[in-house]
Amino acid sequence: MDDAQKIGGIDKRWVYILVAVGALIPILMPMGLPVKTTPAVEQLFDRMESFEPGQVVMVSFDYGPSSAPELDPMADAVLRHCFVKGLRVVVISLFPLGGDNQAKQALYKVAEEFPVVEGEDYVYLGYKDGGLAVLRRMAEDISIVFPKDTRGVEYSEIPLLQDVWNYSDIEISVSLSTGIIGEWWAILVNAQFGQPVGVGATAVSAPKYYAYLKAGQMVGLMGGMKGGAEYEVLLGNAYPELKSRSNVAIKGMDVQSIVHLIIIAFILMGNLVYLFSRSERKRAGGRLGSQ
Amino acid sequence: MALSSFAGIWLAAFLTLAIYSFLYKDNPVYRLAESIFVGVSLGYEIGLVFYRTIWPNLVERLLADPGPNWYLAIGGILGIMLYCRYIPKVSFLGRWALAVYIGYFVGVELMQRLHGDVLPQVRDTMLPLSSLSSVTFENLLIIVGVLSVLIYFYFSKPHTGILKPVSRIGVYFIMICFGASFGYTIMARISLLIGRLTFLVEGWVKPMIALISGSG
């Protein structure tokens, strides 16, 4: 009984230390645990894979640094997939707190790896405030919402955009989103304007988004770091030359596995302590155990 | 390594450790980092919205070609009116602007939810149960789940008789949903930890060791 109480009353800082150590070890010594792909991610990858060179894809950076560890690997993998296939990429951002920076960092970093030219193969139209209003207006005319790209070049003077005026000129929109923005793409852009939508969501949002995936309102869904890791695996299998670059989320899954085991151990321990304490109270004739 | 990058990395590392110091206990260093975060975020957002939206989409267009763009001024004026709430004499103007905003949003959101959320989701619950297969079992599971949870949230009749076991099944479905959400939330939080630890190890400690040992 005393032992159970002692374990139950363990200082939570020991838990933090164990989790930190459990996370640090795989970062310092990657284990390469296997990552199994799921249909939700495979569907998105296959759709992207089905496009012909020159077709247009919109990638929306709808997240900030607070979700970057989950969504950056997805962004890198999706952009690499677009460039390796020769797709034209229109990049926008709808998240105010750092979406602009995330977009610039990811786009220019990945673009450097390929023989692509800004304005011809890809364009960054920047951040725009307004969320739903922006998505709605882009169905009519993207140039009204984004009159210039981030270099200050007029929309009408950008070669890539000469035949891109609204969603009907874009094959798919991929939103890398935190919070509710991915949902907007599904319930507005897909459901009302018929635009195929793929979403890379934070793990917190992912469970809700499966309903939209199941209803066909999303072409595919990458949920959290696991979703990113799956896309990296699929990309690496299809394009082995990208394997060494697209593996950030795959490495992260080692940490996830170890830390999850620690958390599961603590959950089991907590429940066992509770059961022992309860049976002990019952034996002692206390009231609490019988309630 | 450039001095600006060097300083930036040390500042980021310091702020990361300052935030994590809260895990030991609340302290002034944590509060400093928290205040910096709130202030910088707010300032960044104000600047971003002004230079990326208000200036190019409103001011620049009105200055360049006011004729066909006159209607944009309505939005601009309504936006300014929102701030009238800070001036007691004209605070009512803020409520007018808010009323327009709420009216617009409710109207748009209502139709959007109906067409984009309710109807597709209801349609997707009308699933075939005609054959004996694993798909039929999945369909049955979805139908039972949706109906039992709906009955659990039906409060116009006491949950007695047949409603009691059905709403009980609904509770189990809700519990499974909460469990899935909680599991995903843990994964999300661990991802954030991975991001910060990876930065501390790969972006701070390793380059500094390389710099000190002369190989960086």
Coordinates of C-alpha atoms in Angstrom, one line a residue:
Chain A
M1 CA 0.0 0.0 0.0
D2 CA 2.7 2.5 1.0
D3 CA 4.7 1.6 -2.1
A4 CA 1.7 2.1 -4.3
Q5 CA 1.0 5.5 -2.8
K6 CA 4.7 6.4 -3.2
I7 CA 4.6 5.5 -6.9
G8 CA 1.3 7.3 -7.3
G9 CA 2.7 10.4 -5.8
I10 CA 5.9 10.5 -7.9
D11 CA 7.1 14.0 -8.8
K12 CA 5.9 14.8 -12.3
R13 CA 9.3 16.2 -13.1
W14 CA 10.7 12.7 -13.2
V15 CA 8.2 12.0 -16.0
Y16 CA 9.5 15.0 -17.9
I17 CA 13.1 13.9 -17.5
L18 CA 12.3 10.4 -18.7
V19 CA 10.4 11.7 -21.7
A20 CA 13.3 14.1 -22.5
V21 CA 15.8 11.3 -22.3
G22 CA 13.6 9.1 -24.3
A23 CA 13.3 11.7 -27.0
L24 CA 17.0 12.7 -27.0
I25 CA 18.4 9.1 -27.5
P26 CA 16.8 8.5 -30.9
I27 CA 17.7 12.0 -32.0
L28 CA 21.4 11.3 -31.2
M29 CA 21.3 7.7 -32.4
P30 CA 18.5 7.2 -35.1
M31 CA 17.1 3.7 -35.1
G32 CA 15.4 3.6 -38.5
L33 CA 12.2 2.0 -37.3
P34 CA 9.9 1.1 -40.2
V35 CA 7.0 3.4 -41.2
K36 CA 4.0 1.7 -42.7
T37 CA 1.9 3.7 -45.2
T38 CA -1.9 4.1 -45.0
P39 CA -4.5 4.6 -47.7
A40 CA -5.2 8.2 -46.6
V41 CA -1.7 9.3 -47.5
E42 CA -1.3 6.9 -50.5
Q43 CA -4.4 8.4 -52.1
L44 CA -2.9 11.9 -52.0
F45 CA 0.5 10.7 -53.2
D46 CA -1.1 8.7 -56.1
R47 CA -3.2 11.7 -57.1
M48 CA -0.1 13.9 -57.2
E49 CA 1.7 11.2 -59.1
S50 CA -1.0 11.0 -61.8
F51 CA -0.4 14.6 -62.9
E52 CA 1.5 15.5 -66.1
P53 CA 4.5 17.9 -66.2
G54 CA 3.3 21.5 -66.5
Q55 CA 0.0 21.0 -64.7
V56 CA -0.6 23.4 -61.9
V57 CA -0.8 22.6 -58.1
M58 CA -1.6 25.1 -55.4
V59 CA 0.2 24.7 -52.1
S60 CA -1.2 26.7 -49.2
F61 CA 1.0 27.3 -46.1
D62 CA -1.7 27.6 -43.4
Y63 CA 0.5 27.1 -40.4
G64 CA 3.2 28.8 -38.3
P65 CA 6.3 27.9 -36.4
S66 CA 4.2 26.4 -33.6
S67 CA 3.2 23.5 -35.9
A68 CA 6.4 23.5 -38.0
P69 CA 7.9 20.2 -36.7
E70 CA 4.7 18.4 -37.9
L71 CA 4.0 20.2 -41.1
D72 CA 7.5 21.3 -42.4
P73 CA 8.4 17.7 -43.5
M74 CA 5.1 17.4 -45.3
A75 CA 5.6 20.8 -47.1
D76 CA 9.1 19.8 -48.1
A77 CA 8.0 16.4 -49.4
V78 CA 5.0 17.8 -51.4
L79 CA 7.1 20.6 -52.9
R80 CA 9.9 18.1 -53.9
H81 CA 7.2 15.8 -55.4
C82 CA 5.9 18.7 -57.5
F83 CA 9.3 19.8 -58.7
V84 CA 10.6 16.3 -59.5
K85 CA 7.5 15.8 -61.6
G86 CA 7.8 19.1 -63.4
L87 CA 4.5 20.5 -62.0
R88 CA 4.0 24.2 -61.8
V89 CA 3.5 25.3 -58.2
V90 CA 1.5 28.3 -56.9
V91 CA 2.2 29.0 -53.3
I92 CA 0.1 31.1 -50.9
S93 CA -0.2 31.5 -47.2
L94 CA -3.4 32.0 -45.1
F95 CA -2.0 31.7 -41.5
P96 CA -1.0 35.1 -39.9
L97 CA 1.5 34.0 -37.3
G98 CA 4.4 32.9 -39.4
G99 CA 2.8 31.2 -42.4
D100 CA 4.6 33.6 -44.6
N101 CA 8.0 32.7 -43.2
Q102 CA 7.3 29.0 -43.3
A103 CA 6.3 29.3 -46.9
K104 CA 9.3 31.3 -48.0
Q105 CA 11.7 29.0 -46.1
A106 CA 10.3 25.8 -47.4
L107 CA 9.8 27.0 -51.0
Y108 CA 13.1 28.6 -51.6
K109 CA 15.0 25.8 -49.8
V110 CA 13.4 23.1 -51.9
A111 CA 13.5 25.1 -55.2
E112 CA 17.3 25.4 -54.9
E113 CA 17.5 21.6 -55.2
F114 CA 15.9 21.6 -58.6
P115 CA 16.5 23.4 -61.9
V116 CA 13.4 25.6 -61.5
V117 CA 12.8 29.3 -62.2
E118 CA 10.7 31.6 -60.0
G119 CA 7.8 33.0 -62.0
E120 CA 7.9 30.2 -64.5
D121 CA 8.0 26.9 -62.5
Y122 CA 6.8 28.3 -59.2
V123 CA 5.5 31.5 -57.7
Y124 CA 4.9 32.7 -54.2
L125 CA 1.9 35.0 -54.0
G126 CA 2.4 35.7 -50.2
Y127 CA 0.2 35.9 -47.2
K128 CA -3.3 37.3 -47.4
D129 CA -5.6 38.0 -44.4
G130 CA -9.2 37.0 -44.5
G131 CA -9.2 33.2 -44.6
L132 CA -12.7 32.2 -45.8
A133 CA -13.1 35.4 -47.8
V134 CA -9.8 34.8 -49.6
L135 CA -10.8 31.2 -50.4
R136 CA -14.2 32.3 -51.7
R137 CA -12.8 35.1 -53.9
M138 CA -10.1 32.9 -55.4
A139 CA -12.9 30.9 -57.0
E140 CA -13.7 33.9 -59.2
D141 CA -10.3 35.5 -59.7
I142 CA -7.0 34.8 -57.9
S143 CA -5.5 38.1 -59.2
I144 CA -8.0 40.2 -57.3
V145 CA -6.9 38.6 -54.0
F146 CA -3.2 38.5 -54.9
P147 CA -2.5 41.4 -57.3
K148 CA 1.3 40.9 -57.1
D149 CA 3.7 38.1 -56.0
T150 CA 6.1 38.7 -53.1
R151 CA 8.7 40.1 -55.5
G152 CA 6.3 42.9 -56.4
V153 CA 5.7 41.5 -60.0
E154 CA 2.1 42.1 -61.2
Y155 CA 0.0 39.0 -61.5
S156 CA -0.6 39.5 -65.2
E157 CA 3.1 39.7 -65.9
I158 CA 4.0 36.4 -64.2
P159 CA 4.5 33.7 -67.0
L160 CA 3.3 30.8 -64.8
L161 CA 0.0 32.5 -64.1
Q162 CA -1.0 33.4 -67.7
D163 CA -3.4 30.5 -67.8
V164 CA -4.2 30.4 -64.0
W165 CA -7.1 32.5 -63.0
N166 CA -9.2 30.5 -60.6
Y167 CA -9.6 27.0 -59.1
S168 CA -10.7 25.5 -62.4
D169 CA -7.1 26.1 -63.8
I170 CA -5.6 24.2 -60.8
E171 CA -5.4 20.4 -60.6
I172 CA -5.3 20.2 -56.9
S173 CA -4.9 22.4 -53.8
V174 CA -2.8 21.1 -51.0
S175 CA -3.3 22.8 -47.7
L176 CA -0.8 22.3 -44.9
S177 CA -2.8 23.5 -42.1
T178 CA -3.1 24.0 -38.4
G179 CA -6.5 24.5 -36.7
I180 CA -9.6 25.0 -38.8
I181 CA -8.1 26.1 -42.1
G182 CA -7.9 22.6 -43.6
E183 CA -11.6 22.3 -42.8
W184 CA -12.3 25.5 -44.8
W185 CA -10.6 24.0 -47.8
A186 CA -12.8 20.9 -47.6
I187 CA -16.2 22.5 -46.8
L188 CA -15.8 25.5 -49.1
V189 CA -13.2 25.0 -51.8
N190 CA -14.0 21.3 -52.4
A191 CA -17.7 21.1 -51.5
Q192 CA -18.8 24.4 -53.2
F193 CA -16.3 24.9 -56.0
G194 CA -15.4 21.3 -56.7
Q195 CA -11.7 21.8 -56.4
P196 CA -9.8 18.6 -55.4
V197 CA -8.2 19.2 -52.0
G198 CA -5.5 17.4 -50.2
V199 CA -4.7 18.3 -46.6
G200 CA -1.7 17.9 -44.4
A201 CA -3.0 18.5 -40.9
T202 CA -1.5 18.7 -37.4
A203 CA -2.2 15.5 -35.4
V204 CA -4.6 17.4 -33.2
S205 CA -6.9 18.2 -36.2
A206 CA -6.5 15.0 -38.0
P207 CA -9.2 12.8 -36.3
K208 CA -11.9 15.3 -37.3
Y209 CA -10.6 15.4 -40.9
Y210 CA -11.1 11.7 -41.5
A211 CA -14.8 12.4 -41.7
Y212 CA -14.1 14.7 -44.7
L213 CA -11.7 12.2 -46.2
K214 CA -14.3 9.5 -45.9
A215 CA -17.0 11.7 -47.5
G216 CA -14.7 12.4 -50.5
Q217 CA -14.2 16.1 -49.6
M218 CA -10.5 15.5 -49.4
V219 CA -8.4 13.6 -51.9
G220 CA -6.0 12.5 -49.2
L221 CA -4.9 13.3 -45.7
M222 CA -1.6 13.5 -44.0
G223 CA -2.2 13.5 -40.2
G224 CA 0.6 14.8 -38.0
M225 CA 4.2 13.7 -38.2
K226 CA 3.2 10.1 -39.0
G227 CA 1.4 11.4 -42.2
G228 CA 4.5 13.4 -43.2
A229 CA 6.7 10.3 -42.6
E230 CA 4.4 8.2 -44.8
Y231 CA 4.6 10.7 -47.6
E232 CA 8.4 10.8 -47.3
V233 CA 8.4 6.9 -47.5
L234 CA 6.2 7.0 -50.6
L235 CA 8.3 9.7 -52.2
G236 CA 11.6 7.9 -51.4
N237 CA 10.3 4.7 -52.9
A238 CA 9.1 6.4 -56.1
Y239 CA 12.2 8.7 -56.4
P240 CA 15.2 7.0 -54.7
E241 CA 17.3 10.1 -55.4
L242 CA 15.1 12.1 -52.9
K243 CA 15.4 9.5 -50.2
S244 CA 18.4 11.1 -48.4
R245 CA 16.7 14.6 -48.4
S246 CA 13.1 13.7 -47.5
N247 CA 13.5 11.9 -44.2
V248 CA 13.0 14.4 -41.4
A249 CA 9.6 13.0 -40.3
I250 CA 10.8 9.4 -40.7
K251 CA 13.6 10.2 -38.2
G252 CA 11.0 11.8 -35.9
M253 CA 8.9 8.7 -35.9
D254 CA 11.8 6.9 -34.0
V255 CA 11.3 9.5 -31.2
Q256 CA 7.5 9.2 -31.4
S257 CA 7.7 5.4 -30.9
I258 CA 10.1 5.6 -27.9
V259 CA 8.2 8.4 -26.1
H260 CA 4.9 6.7 -26.8
L261 CA 6.2 3.6 -25.1
I262 CA 7.2 5.6 -22.1
I263 CA 3.8 7.3 -21.9
I264 CA 2.0 3.9 -22.3
A265 CA 4.2 2.6 -19.4
F266 CA 3.2 5.5 -17.2
I267 CA -0.5 5.1 -18.1
L268 CA -0.4 1.4 -17.2
M269 CA 1.5 2.1 -14.0
G270 CA -1.0 4.8 -13.0
N271 CA -3.9 2.5 -13.6
L272 CA -2.2 -0.4 -11.7
V273 CA -1.5 1.9 -8.7
Y274 CA -5.1 3.1 -8.8
L275 CA -6.4 -0.5 -8.8
F276 CA -4.0 -1.5 -5.9
S277 CA -5.0 1.5 -3.9
R278 CA -8.7 0.8 -4.5
S279 CA -8.5 -2.8 -3.5
E280 CA -6.5 -1.8 -0.4
R281 CA -9.1 0.7 0.6
K282 CA -11.8 -1.9 0.1
R283 CA -9.9 -4.3 2.3
A284 CA -9.5 -1.7 5.0
G285 CA -13.3 -1.2 4.9
G286 CA -13.2 2.4 3.5
R287 CA -16.1 3.8 1.7
L288 CA -14.3 5.2 -1.3
G289 CA -13.7 1.7 -2.8
S290 CA -17.3 0.8 -2.8
Q291 CA -18.4 3.9 -4.6
Chain B
M1 CA 29.2 31.5 -39.1
A2 CA 27.8 35.0 -39.5
L3 CA 27.5 37.0 -36.3
S4 CA 23.8 37.6 -36.9
S5 CA 23.1 33.8 -37.3
F6 CA 25.3 33.1 -34.3
A7 CA 23.3 35.6 -32.1
G8 CA 20.0 34.3 -33.5
I9 CA 20.8 30.7 -32.7
W10 CA 21.9 31.6 -29.1
L11 CA 18.8 33.7 -28.7
A12 CA 16.5 30.9 -30.0
A13 CA 18.2 28.4 -27.7
F14 CA 17.9 30.6 -24.7
L15 CA 14.2 31.3 -25.3
T16 CA 13.6 27.6 -25.9
L17 CA 15.3 26.7 -22.6
A18 CA 13.5 29.6 -20.8
I19 CA 10.1 28.2 -21.9
Y20 CA 11.0 24.7 -20.9
S21 CA 12.2 26.0 -17.5
F22 CA 8.5 26.2 -16.6
L23 CA 8.5 22.4 -16.3
Y24 CA 10.7 22.8 -13.2
K25 CA 8.6 25.6 -11.8
D26 CA 7.2 29.0 -12.7
N27 CA 10.1 31.6 -12.8
P28 CA 10.9 35.1 -14.1
V29 CA 13.0 33.8 -17.1
Y30 CA 9.9 31.8 -18.3
R31 CA 7.7 34.9 -17.9
L32 CA 10.2 37.0 -19.8
A33 CA 10.2 34.5 -22.7
E34 CA 6.4 34.3 -22.7
S35 CA 6.1 38.1 -22.8
I36 CA 8.5 38.4 -25.6
F37 CA 6.6 35.7 -27.6
V38 CA 3.3 37.5 -27.1
G39 CA 4.7 40.9 -28.0
V40 CA 6.6 39.8 -31.0
S41 CA 3.7 37.7 -32.3
L42 CA 1.3 40.6 -32.1
G43 CA 3.7 43.1 -33.6
Y44 CA 4.5 40.7 -36.4
E45 CA 0.8 40.1 -37.2
I46 CA -0.1 43.8 -37.3
G47 CA 2.8 44.5 -39.7
L48 CA 2.0 41.5 -41.8
V49 CA -1.7 42.3 -42.2
F50 CA -1.0 46.0 -43.0
Y51 CA 1.7 45.4 -45.6
R52 CA 0.3 42.2 -47.2
T53 CA -3.4 43.0 -47.2
I54 CA -4.5 46.5 -46.2
W55 CA -1.9 48.3 -48.3
P56 CA -2.0 46.3 -51.6
N57 CA -5.7 45.3 -51.5
L58 CA -7.2 48.5 -50.2
V59 CA -5.0 51.6 -50.0
E60 CA -2.9 51.0 -53.2
R61 CA -6.0 50.2 -55.3
L62 CA -8.0 53.2 -54.0
L63 CA -5.1 55.5 -54.7
A64 CA -4.3 54.1 -58.1
D65 CA -7.8 53.8 -59.5
P66 CA -10.6 55.0 -57.1
G67 CA -13.3 54.9 -59.8
P68 CA -14.0 51.1 -60.2
N69 CA -12.6 50.4 -56.7
W70 CA -14.9 52.8 -54.7
Y71 CA -16.7 49.9 -53.0
L72 CA -13.4 48.9 -51.2
A73 CA -13.7 52.1 -49.2
I74 CA -16.9 50.6 -47.5
G75 CA -14.9 47.8 -46.1
G76 CA -12.1 50.2 -45.0
I77 CA -14.6 52.5 -43.3
L78 CA -16.3 49.6 -41.5
G79 CA -12.8 48.4 -40.4
I80 CA -12.0 51.8 -38.9
M81 CA -15.4 52.0 -37.3
L82 CA -14.6 48.9 -35.3
Y83 CA -12.0 50.9 -33.4
C84 CA -14.6 53.6 -32.4
R85 CA -15.4 51.4 -29.4
Y86 CA -12.4 52.9 -27.7
I87 CA -13.9 56.5 -28.0
P88 CA -17.0 56.6 -25.6
K89 CA -18.8 59.3 -27.6
V90 CA -18.9 57.3 -30.8
S91 CA -18.6 53.8 -29.5
F92 CA -21.9 52.9 -31.0
L93 CA -20.3 53.0 -34.5
G94 CA -18.2 50.0 -33.4
R95 CA -21.3 48.0 -32.8
W96 CA -22.7 48.9 -36.2
A97 CA -19.5 47.6 -37.9
L98 CA -19.6 44.5 -35.7
A99 CA -23.3 44.0 -36.7
V100 CA -22.4 44.1 -40.4
Y101 CA -19.5 41.7 -39.8
I102 CA -21.6 39.2 -37.8
G103 CA -24.5 39.4 -40.3
Y104 CA -22.2 38.7 -43.2
F105 CA -20.4 35.9 -41.4
V106 CA -23.5 34.2 -40.2
G107 CA -25.1 34.3 -43.7
V108 CA -22.0 33.0 -45.4
E109 CA -21.2 30.4 -42.7
L110 CA -24.8 29.1 -42.6
M111 CA -24.9 28.2 -46.2
Q112 CA -21.3 27.0 -46.2
R113 CA -21.9 24.6 -43.3
L114 CA -25.1 23.3 -44.8
H115 CA -23.6 22.7 -48.3
G116 CA -20.0 21.9 -47.2
D117 CA -20.5 20.1 -43.9
V118 CA -24.0 18.9 -43.1
L119 CA -25.2 17.6 -46.5
P120 CA -22.0 15.8 -47.6
Q121 CA -21.7 14.2 -44.1
V122 CA -25.4 13.1 -44.1
R123 CA -25.0 11.8 -47.6
D124 CA -21.9 9.8 -46.6
T125 CA -23.9 8.2 -43.7
M126 CA -26.4 6.7 -46.2
L127 CA -24.5 3.5 -46.8
P128 CA -25.4 0.2 -48.3
L129 CA -25.9 -2.8 -46.1
S130 CA -27.0 -5.3 -48.8
S131 CA -24.0 -7.6 -49.0
L132 CA -22.1 -9.7 -46.5
S133 CA -18.6 -8.3 -46.5
S134 CA -16.1 -6.4 -44.3
V135 CA -17.2 -3.1 -46.1
T136 CA -20.8 -3.8 -44.9
F137 CA -19.6 -4.3 -41.4
E138 CA -17.7 -1.0 -41.6
N139 CA -20.9 0.7 -43.0
L140 CA -22.9 -0.8 -40.2
L141 CA -20.5 0.5 -37.6
I142 CA -20.7 4.0 -39.0
I143 CA -24.5 4.0 -39.1
V144 CA -24.8 2.6 -35.6
G145 CA -22.2 5.1 -34.3
V146 CA -23.9 8.1 -35.9
L147 CA -27.4 7.2 -34.8
S148 CA -26.5 6.2 -31.2
V149 CA -24.4 9.4 -30.7
L150 CA -27.3 11.5 -32.1
I151 CA -29.6 9.8 -29.7
Y152 CA -27.2 10.4 -26.8
F153 CA -27.4 14.2 -27.6
Y154 CA -31.2 14.1 -28.0
F155 CA -32.4 15.7 -24.8
S156 CA -36.2 16.3 -25.5
K157 CA -37.0 12.8 -24.0
P158 CA -35.6 11.2 -20.9
H159 CA -33.1 8.4 -21.8
T160 CA -35.3 5.6 -20.5
G161 CA -36.6 2.4 -22.2
I162 CA -35.0 1.7 -25.6
L163 CA -33.3 5.1 -25.6
K164 CA -31.2 4.1 -22.6
P165 CA -29.1 1.2 -24.1
V166 CA -28.9 3.1 -27.4
S167 CA -27.5 6.2 -25.8
R168 CA -25.2 4.0 -23.8
I169 CA -23.7 2.7 -27.1
G170 CA -23.4 6.3 -28.1
V171 CA -21.3 7.0 -25.1
Y172 CA -18.9 4.2 -26.0
F173 CA -18.5 5.6 -29.5
I174 CA -17.8 9.0 -28.0
M175 CA -15.2 7.5 -25.7
I176 CA -13.4 5.8 -28.6
C177 CA -13.5 9.2 -30.4
F178 CA -12.0 11.0 -27.4
G179 CA -9.3 8.3 -27.1
A180 CA -8.3 8.7 -30.8
S181 CA -8.2 12.5 -30.4
F182 CA -6.2 12.2 -27.2
G183 CA -3.7 9.8 -28.8
Y184 CA -3.3 12.1 -31.8
T185 CA -2.9 15.1 -29.4
I186 CA 0.0 13.3 -27.7
M187 CA 1.6 12.7 -31.0
A188 CA 1.3 16.4 -31.8
R189 CA 2.8 17.5 -28.6
I190 CA 5.7 15.0 -28.9
S191 CA 6.3 16.4 -32.4
L192 CA 6.7 19.8 -31.0
L193 CA 9.2 18.4 -28.4
I194 CA 11.1 16.7 -31.3
G195 CA 11.2 20.0 -33.2
R196 CA 12.8 21.9 -30.3
L197 CA 15.1 19.1 -29.2
T198 CA 16.3 18.6 -32.8
F199 CA 17.0 22.4 -33.0
L200 CA 18.9 22.3 -29.7
V201 CA 21.0 19.3 -30.7
E202 CA 21.5 19.9 -34.5
G203 CA 21.2 23.6 -34.6
W204 CA 22.8 24.8 -31.4
V205 CA 25.0 22.2 -29.6
K206 CA 26.6 20.4 -32.6
P207 CA 27.5 23.6 -34.5
M208 CA 28.9 25.2 -31.3
I209 CA 31.0 22.1 -30.6
A210 CA 32.2 22.2 -34.2
L211 CA 33.0 25.9 -33.8
I212 CA 34.9 25.4 -30.6
S213 CA 36.8 22.4 -31.9
G214 CA 37.8 24.5 -35.0
S215 CA 36.0 22.4 -37.6
G216 CA 33.0 24.6 -38.1

